[in-house]
Amino acid sequence: MLQIQRHHDAIASPQGEPWMSSLTSKRPSTSAEQRLQDYRALMAIIVSGVHGTDCKESEFSGSTFRLPDLDALTTVNSIPATTAHCIVRQGIPSRSLVALGEYLGIGKGALAELVDLDRATAFRKVAVEKPLPMHAAESVLRLLELNQLAEDTFETPEEAAAWLRRGHPMLGGESPLDWARTAYGAERVKEILIAVKYGGAV
């Protein structure tokens, strides 16, 4: 279960073993209910830096910004674009990297690379509780969205995690997580996942 806490003492240095963990770290099997609780805990951290009053009057294509009602979540849903835009613009707390790594079963060093931060910079931001830069915040939401789609496509979170880490022939032998480092790459991964979900030949 994710622990929502201050992470000053819980994080190893960039040279420490936990920070250098690779993408191959295994996530323990969890029940659907526990998975949902972990997702709610992660989302609580992600939106903790957002003040709804700053965005609630903003409208894009008729869609008004609303923070997600965490207690009402019964499934792991994609974040609406308007909400994601405001979350990224206002800033995601850097400690979300720790929670996201736990949720995805990805080592902190590998996760820092996936959000395009060098390990030392990521460690420093978490230690002093600085918000993530916009590009890294967007990457956090992108990884979460891809993981959600993968878990919706495969039977278990463990199968989804394995697929995201495994090299794929339609991605030049690279893993879907490697491609998720860019928005365009992530779109290609989504196309493949949707094809898998609906019986396409991939």
PDB file of C-alpha atoms in Angstrom:
ATOM      1  CA  MET A   1       0.000   0.000   0.000  1.00  0.00           C
ATOM      2  CA  LEU A   2       1.274   3.464  -0.813  1.00  0.00           C
ATOM      3  CA  GLN A   3       2.374   5.519   2.141  1.00  0.00           C
ATOM      4  CA  ILE A   4       1.447   9.216   1.955  1.00  0.00           C
ATOM      5  CA  GLN A   5       4.183  10.831   3.998  1.00  0.00           C
ATOM      6  CA  ARG A   6       7.140  13.154   3.939  1.00  0.00           C
ATOM      7  CA  HIS A   7       9.849  11.422   1.968  1.00  0.00           C
ATOM      8  CA  HIS A   8      12.999  13.187   3.172  1.00  0.00           C
ATOM      9  CA  ASP A   9      14.214  10.168   5.118  1.00  0.00           C
ATOM     10  CA  ALA A  10      12.642   7.500   2.953  1.00  0.00           C
ATOM     11  CA  ILE A  11      14.621   8.218  -0.205  1.00  0.00           C
ATOM     12  CA  ALA A  12      18.095   6.945  -0.820  1.00  0.00           C
ATOM     13  CA  SER A  13      20.706   9.209  -2.355  1.00  0.00           C
ATOM     14  CA  PRO A  14      21.154   9.168  -6.152  1.00  0.00           C
ATOM     15  CA  GLN A  15      24.036   6.743  -5.601  1.00  0.00           C
ATOM     16  CA  GLY A  16      22.032   4.497  -3.255  1.00  0.00           C
ATOM     17  CA  GLU A  17      20.675   1.165  -4.366  1.00  0.00           C
ATOM     18  CA  PRO A  18      16.944   2.053  -4.197  1.00  0.00           C
ATOM     19  CA  TRP A  19      17.506   5.078  -6.436  1.00  0.00           C
ATOM     20  CA  MET A  20      19.350   2.978  -8.980  1.00  0.00           C
ATOM     21  CA  SER A  21      16.667   0.287  -9.184  1.00  0.00           C
ATOM     22  CA  SER A  22      15.851  -0.639 -12.753  1.00  0.00           C
ATOM     23  CA  LEU A  23      12.650  -1.075 -14.687  1.00  0.00           C
ATOM     24  CA  THR A  24      12.782  -4.769 -13.914  1.00  0.00           C
ATOM     25  CA  SER A  25      11.753  -4.307 -10.280  1.00  0.00           C
ATOM     26  CA  LYS A  26       8.750  -6.510  -9.547  1.00  0.00           C
ATOM     27  CA  ARG A  27       5.503  -5.253  -8.118  1.00  0.00           C
ATOM     28  CA  PRO A  28       3.771  -7.510  -5.589  1.00  0.00           C
ATOM     29  CA  SER A  29       0.375  -8.866  -6.550  1.00  0.00           C
ATOM     30  CA  THR A  30      -2.471  -6.764  -5.188  1.00  0.00           C
ATOM     31  CA  SER A  31      -6.223  -7.062  -5.036  1.00  0.00           C
ATOM     32  CA  ALA A  32      -8.415  -4.813  -7.167  1.00  0.00           C
ATOM     33  CA  GLU A  33      -9.581  -2.955  -4.066  1.00  0.00           C
ATOM     34  CA  GLN A  34      -6.023  -2.391  -2.840  1.00  0.00           C
ATOM     35  CA  ARG A  35      -5.003  -1.246  -6.312  1.00  0.00           C
ATOM     36  CA  LEU A  36      -7.818   1.301  -6.274  1.00  0.00           C
ATOM     37  CA  GLN A  37      -6.794   2.562  -2.842  1.00  0.00           C
ATOM     38  CA  ASP A  38      -3.200   2.951  -4.052  1.00  0.00           C
ATOM     39  CA  TYR A  39      -4.435   4.885  -7.081  1.00  0.00           C
ATOM     40  CA  ARG A  40      -6.466   7.204  -4.874  1.00  0.00           C
ATOM     41  CA  ALA A  41      -3.431   7.801  -2.657  1.00  0.00           C
ATOM     42  CA  LEU A  42      -1.296   8.627  -5.698  1.00  0.00           C
ATOM     43  CA  MET A  43      -3.902  10.977  -7.145  1.00  0.00           C
ATOM     44  CA  ALA A  44      -4.217  12.740  -3.786  1.00  0.00           C
ATOM     45  CA  ILE A  45      -0.512  13.575  -3.992  1.00  0.00           C
ATOM     46  CA  ILE A  46      -0.699  14.619  -7.648  1.00  0.00           C
ATOM     47  CA  VAL A  47      -3.556  17.077  -7.111  1.00  0.00           C
ATOM     48  CA  SER A  48      -2.343  18.361  -3.740  1.00  0.00           C
ATOM     49  CA  GLY A  49      -0.618  21.308  -5.397  1.00  0.00           C
ATOM     50  CA  VAL A  50      -3.726  22.383  -7.302  1.00  0.00           C
ATOM     51  CA  HIS A  51      -6.136  24.975  -6.003  1.00  0.00           C
ATOM     52  CA  GLY A  52      -9.478  24.507  -7.727  1.00  0.00           C
ATOM     53  CA  THR A  53     -10.393  28.179  -7.355  1.00  0.00           C
ATOM     54  CA  ASP A  54      -7.543  29.054  -9.703  1.00  0.00           C
ATOM     55  CA  CYS A  55      -8.951  26.932 -12.498  1.00  0.00           C
ATOM     56  CA  LYS A  56     -12.648  26.422 -11.961  1.00  0.00           C
ATOM     57  CA  GLU A  57     -13.603  29.404 -14.120  1.00  0.00           C
ATOM     58  CA  SER A  58     -11.422  28.254 -17.000  1.00  0.00           C
ATOM     59  CA  GLU A  59     -13.364  26.568 -19.757  1.00  0.00           C
ATOM     60  CA  PHE A  60     -12.044  24.739 -22.784  1.00  0.00           C
ATOM     61  CA  SER A  61     -14.519  23.569 -25.415  1.00  0.00           C
ATOM     62  CA  GLY A  62     -17.321  23.915 -22.896  1.00  0.00           C
ATOM     63  CA  SER A  63     -15.624  21.690 -20.308  1.00  0.00           C
ATOM     64  CA  THR A  64     -15.149  23.284 -16.886  1.00  0.00           C
ATOM     65  CA  PHE A  65     -12.224  22.220 -14.742  1.00  0.00           C
ATOM     66  CA  ARG A  66     -13.054  19.976 -11.811  1.00  0.00           C
ATOM     67  CA  LEU A  67     -10.711  18.249  -9.414  1.00  0.00           C
ATOM     68  CA  PRO A  68     -11.425  14.524  -9.316  1.00  0.00           C
ATOM     69  CA  ASP A  69     -13.513  13.307  -6.393  1.00  0.00           C
ATOM     70  CA  LEU A  70     -11.063  10.747  -5.048  1.00  0.00           C
ATOM     71  CA  ASP A  71     -13.514   9.103  -2.675  1.00  0.00           C
ATOM     72  CA  ALA A  72     -16.003   8.582  -5.505  1.00  0.00           C
ATOM     73  CA  LEU A  73     -13.546   6.782  -7.783  1.00  0.00           C
ATOM     74  CA  THR A  74     -14.567   3.183  -8.336  1.00  0.00           C
ATOM     75  CA  THR A  75     -12.299   2.495 -11.313  1.00  0.00           C
ATOM     76  CA  VAL A  76      -8.973   3.816 -12.515  1.00  0.00           C
ATOM     77  CA  ASN A  77     -10.178   6.375 -15.029  1.00  0.00           C
ATOM     78  CA  SER A  78      -8.265   8.571 -17.427  1.00  0.00           C
ATOM     79  CA  ILE A  79      -7.895  12.166 -16.318  1.00  0.00           C
ATOM     80  CA  PRO A  80      -9.965  14.588 -18.476  1.00  0.00           C
ATOM     81  CA  ALA A  81      -7.790  16.818 -20.652  1.00  0.00           C
ATOM     82  CA  THR A  82      -9.007  20.032 -19.017  1.00  0.00           C
ATOM     83  CA  THR A  83      -8.174  18.696 -15.570  1.00  0.00           C
ATOM     84  CA  ALA A  84      -4.776  17.403 -16.673  1.00  0.00           C
ATOM     85  CA  HIS A  85      -3.943  20.740 -18.294  1.00  0.00           C
ATOM     86  CA  CYS A  86      -4.630  22.626 -15.085  1.00  0.00           C
ATOM     87  CA  ILE A  87      -2.789  20.105 -12.903  1.00  0.00           C
ATOM     88  CA  VAL A  88       0.323  20.323 -15.089  1.00  0.00           C
ATOM     89  CA  ARG A  89       0.165  24.111 -15.312  1.00  0.00           C
ATOM     90  CA  GLN A  90      -0.167  24.618 -11.566  1.00  0.00           C
ATOM     91  CA  GLY A  91       2.437  22.021 -10.708  1.00  0.00           C
ATOM     92  CA  ILE A  92       2.713  18.460  -9.449  1.00  0.00           C
ATOM     93  CA  PRO A  93       4.612  17.907  -6.182  1.00  0.00           C
ATOM     94  CA  SER A  94       7.957  16.215  -6.757  1.00  0.00           C
ATOM     95  CA  ARG A  95       7.137  13.623  -4.091  1.00  0.00           C
ATOM     96  CA  SER A  96       4.656  12.211  -6.591  1.00  0.00           C
ATOM     97  CA  LEU A  97       7.690  10.535  -8.211  1.00  0.00           C
ATOM     98  CA  VAL A  98       8.128   8.367  -5.133  1.00  0.00           C
ATOM     99  CA  ALA A  99       4.453   7.396  -5.047  1.00  0.00           C
ATOM    100  CA  LEU A 100       4.318   6.836  -8.820  1.00  0.00           C
ATOM    101  CA  GLY A 101       7.389   4.607  -8.666  1.00  0.00           C
ATOM    102  CA  GLU A 102       5.744   2.510  -5.959  1.00  0.00           C
ATOM    103  CA  TYR A 103       2.478   2.346  -7.884  1.00  0.00           C
ATOM    104  CA  LEU A 104       4.128   1.311 -11.157  1.00  0.00           C
ATOM    105  CA  GLY A 105       6.828  -0.831  -9.569  1.00  0.00           C
ATOM    106  CA  ILE A 106       9.581   1.231 -11.208  1.00  0.00           C
ATOM    107  CA  GLY A 107      12.838   2.162  -9.495  1.00  0.00           C
ATOM    108  CA  LYS A 108      13.361   5.843  -8.780  1.00  0.00           C
ATOM    109  CA  GLY A 109      16.379   6.180 -11.045  1.00  0.00           C
ATOM    110  CA  ALA A 110      14.606   4.605 -14.005  1.00  0.00           C
ATOM    111  CA  LEU A 111      11.514   6.702 -13.332  1.00  0.00           C
ATOM    112  CA  ALA A 112      13.592   9.894 -13.288  1.00  0.00           C
ATOM    113  CA  GLU A 113      14.847   9.008 -16.764  1.00  0.00           C
ATOM    114  CA  LEU A 114      11.311   8.318 -17.985  1.00  0.00           C
ATOM    115  CA  VAL A 115      10.202  11.819 -16.951  1.00  0.00           C
ATOM    116  CA  ASP A 116      13.363  13.338 -18.465  1.00  0.00           C
ATOM    117  CA  LEU A 117      15.070  14.405 -15.233  1.00  0.00           C
ATOM    118  CA  ASP A 118      18.592  13.457 -14.288  1.00  0.00           C
ATOM    119  CA  ARG A 119      18.690  11.451 -11.078  1.00  0.00           C
ATOM    120  CA  ALA A 120      20.456  14.077  -9.000  1.00  0.00           C
ATOM    121  CA  THR A 121      17.961  16.771 -10.009  1.00  0.00           C
ATOM    122  CA  ALA A 122      15.005  14.523  -9.278  1.00  0.00           C
ATOM    123  CA  PHE A 123      16.425  13.575  -5.875  1.00  0.00           C
ATOM    124  CA  ARG A 124      17.077  17.204  -5.002  1.00  0.00           C
ATOM    125  CA  LYS A 125      13.549  18.288  -5.931  1.00  0.00           C
ATOM    126  CA  VAL A 126      11.994  15.528  -3.845  1.00  0.00           C
ATOM    127  CA  ALA A 127      14.235  16.290  -0.871  1.00  0.00           C
ATOM    128  CA  VAL A 128      13.263  19.981  -0.785  1.00  0.00           C
ATOM    129  CA  GLU A 129       9.675  19.399  -1.940  1.00  0.00           C
ATOM    130  CA  LYS A 130       9.959  21.465  -5.107  1.00  0.00           C
ATOM    131  CA  PRO A 131       7.249  21.047  -7.756  1.00  0.00           C
ATOM    132  CA  LEU A 132       8.180  19.185 -10.897  1.00  0.00           C
ATOM    133  CA  PRO A 133       8.940  21.199 -14.035  1.00  0.00           C
ATOM    134  CA  MET A 134       6.079  21.235 -16.495  1.00  0.00           C
ATOM    135  CA  HIS A 135       7.578  18.671 -18.872  1.00  0.00           C
ATOM    136  CA  ALA A 136       8.148  16.195 -16.030  1.00  0.00           C
ATOM    137  CA  ALA A 137       4.664  16.788 -14.611  1.00  0.00           C
ATOM    138  CA  GLU A 138       3.180  16.049 -18.010  1.00  0.00           C
ATOM    139  CA  SER A 139       5.258  12.872 -18.197  1.00  0.00           C
ATOM    140  CA  VAL A 140       3.910  11.731 -14.818  1.00  0.00           C
ATOM    141  CA  LEU A 141       0.326  11.977 -16.068  1.00  0.00           C
ATOM    142  CA  ARG A 142       1.270  10.381 -19.387  1.00  0.00           C
ATOM    143  CA  LEU A 143       2.826   7.359 -17.658  1.00  0.00           C
ATOM    144  CA  LEU A 144      -0.174   7.014 -15.383  1.00  0.00           C
ATOM    145  CA  GLU A 145      -2.578   7.172 -18.328  1.00  0.00           C
ATOM    146  CA  LEU A 146      -0.637   4.530 -20.273  1.00  0.00           C
ATOM    147  CA  ASN A 147      -0.523   2.279 -17.243  1.00  0.00           C
ATOM    148  CA  GLN A 148      -4.279   2.660 -16.816  1.00  0.00           C
ATOM    149  CA  LEU A 149      -4.877   1.679 -20.428  1.00  0.00           C
ATOM    150  CA  ALA A 150      -2.532  -1.307 -20.097  1.00  0.00           C
ATOM    151  CA  GLU A 151      -4.283  -2.507 -16.935  1.00  0.00           C
ATOM    152  CA  ASP A 152      -7.625  -2.157 -18.700  1.00  0.00           C
ATOM    153  CA  THR A 153      -6.282  -4.199 -21.616  1.00  0.00           C
ATOM    154  CA  PHE A 154      -4.673  -7.095 -19.761  1.00  0.00           C
ATOM    155  CA  GLU A 155      -6.135  -9.338 -17.075  1.00  0.00           C
ATOM    156  CA  THR A 156      -3.930  -8.277 -14.172  1.00  0.00           C
ATOM    157  CA  PRO A 157      -1.743  -5.291 -13.200  1.00  0.00           C
ATOM    158  CA  GLU A 158       1.230  -7.661 -13.257  1.00  0.00           C
ATOM    159  CA  GLU A 159       0.582  -8.614 -16.890  1.00  0.00           C
ATOM    160  CA  ALA A 160       0.202  -4.946 -17.790  1.00  0.00           C
ATOM    161  CA  ALA A 161       3.476  -4.075 -16.064  1.00  0.00           C
ATOM    162  CA  ALA A 162       5.310  -6.874 -17.859  1.00  0.00           C
ATOM    163  CA  TRP A 163       3.966  -5.745 -21.250  1.00  0.00           C
ATOM    164  CA  LEU A 164       5.009  -2.139 -20.664  1.00  0.00           C
ATOM    165  CA  ARG A 165       8.586  -3.227 -19.853  1.00  0.00           C
ATOM    166  CA  ARG A 166       9.033  -5.786 -22.619  1.00  0.00           C
ATOM    167  CA  GLY A 167      10.530  -4.922 -25.985  1.00  0.00           C
ATOM    168  CA  HIS A 168       7.898  -4.824 -28.736  1.00  0.00           C
ATOM    169  CA  PRO A 169       8.522  -5.559 -32.439  1.00  0.00           C
ATOM    170  CA  MET A 170       6.256  -2.692 -33.503  1.00  0.00           C
ATOM    171  CA  LEU A 171       8.391  -0.310 -31.444  1.00  0.00           C
ATOM    172  CA  GLY A 172      11.691  -1.344 -32.970  1.00  0.00           C
ATOM    173  CA  GLY A 173      12.366  -3.753 -30.137  1.00  0.00           C
ATOM    174  CA  GLU A 174      12.139  -1.029 -27.508  1.00  0.00           C
ATOM    175  CA  SER A 175       9.718  -1.208 -24.618  1.00  0.00           C
ATOM    176  CA  PRO A 176       6.464   0.774 -24.492  1.00  0.00           C
ATOM    177  CA  LEU A 177       7.861   2.625 -21.470  1.00  0.00           C
ATOM    178  CA  ASP A 178      10.846   3.729 -23.560  1.00  0.00           C
ATOM    179  CA  TRP A 179       8.470   5.146 -26.153  1.00  0.00           C
ATOM    180  CA  ALA A 180       6.379   6.822 -23.482  1.00  0.00           C
ATOM    181  CA  ARG A 181       9.191   9.322 -22.922  1.00  0.00           C
ATOM    182  CA  THR A 182       7.657  11.458 -25.686  1.00  0.00           C
ATOM    183  CA  ALA A 183       4.032  12.388 -26.311  1.00  0.00           C
ATOM    184  CA  TYR A 184       4.217  11.042 -29.867  1.00  0.00           C
ATOM    185  CA  GLY A 185       5.714   7.776 -28.690  1.00  0.00           C
ATOM    186  CA  ALA A 186       3.012   7.433 -26.066  1.00  0.00           C
ATOM    187  CA  GLU A 187       0.348   7.886 -28.748  1.00  0.00           C
ATOM    188  CA  ARG A 188       1.871   4.999 -30.691  1.00  0.00           C
ATOM    189  CA  VAL A 189       1.805   2.825 -27.569  1.00  0.00           C
ATOM    190  CA  LYS A 190      -1.866   3.708 -27.075  1.00  0.00           C
ATOM    191  CA  GLU A 191      -2.623   2.646 -30.649  1.00  0.00           C
ATOM    192  CA  ILE A 192      -1.016  -0.742 -30.025  1.00  0.00           C
ATOM    193  CA  LEU A 193      -2.807  -1.217 -26.704  1.00  0.00           C
ATOM    194  CA  ILE A 194      -6.171  -0.365 -28.243  1.00  0.00           C
ATOM    195  CA  ALA A 195      -5.494  -2.840 -31.046  1.00  0.00           C
ATOM    196  CA  VAL A 196      -4.631  -5.521 -28.473  1.00  0.00           C
ATOM    197  CA  LYS A 197      -7.744  -4.720 -26.449  1.00  0.00           C
ATOM    198  CA  TYR A 198     -10.073  -5.043 -29.413  1.00  0.00           C
ATOM    199  CA  GLY A 199      -8.420  -8.023 -31.041  1.00  0.00           C
ATOM    200  CA  GLY A 200      -6.160  -6.332 -33.562  1.00  0.00           C
ATOM    201  CA  ALA A 201      -3.158  -8.170 -34.997  1.00  0.00           C
ATOM    202  CA  VAL A 202      -0.139  -6.799 -33.114  1.00  0.00           C
TER     203      VAL A 202
END
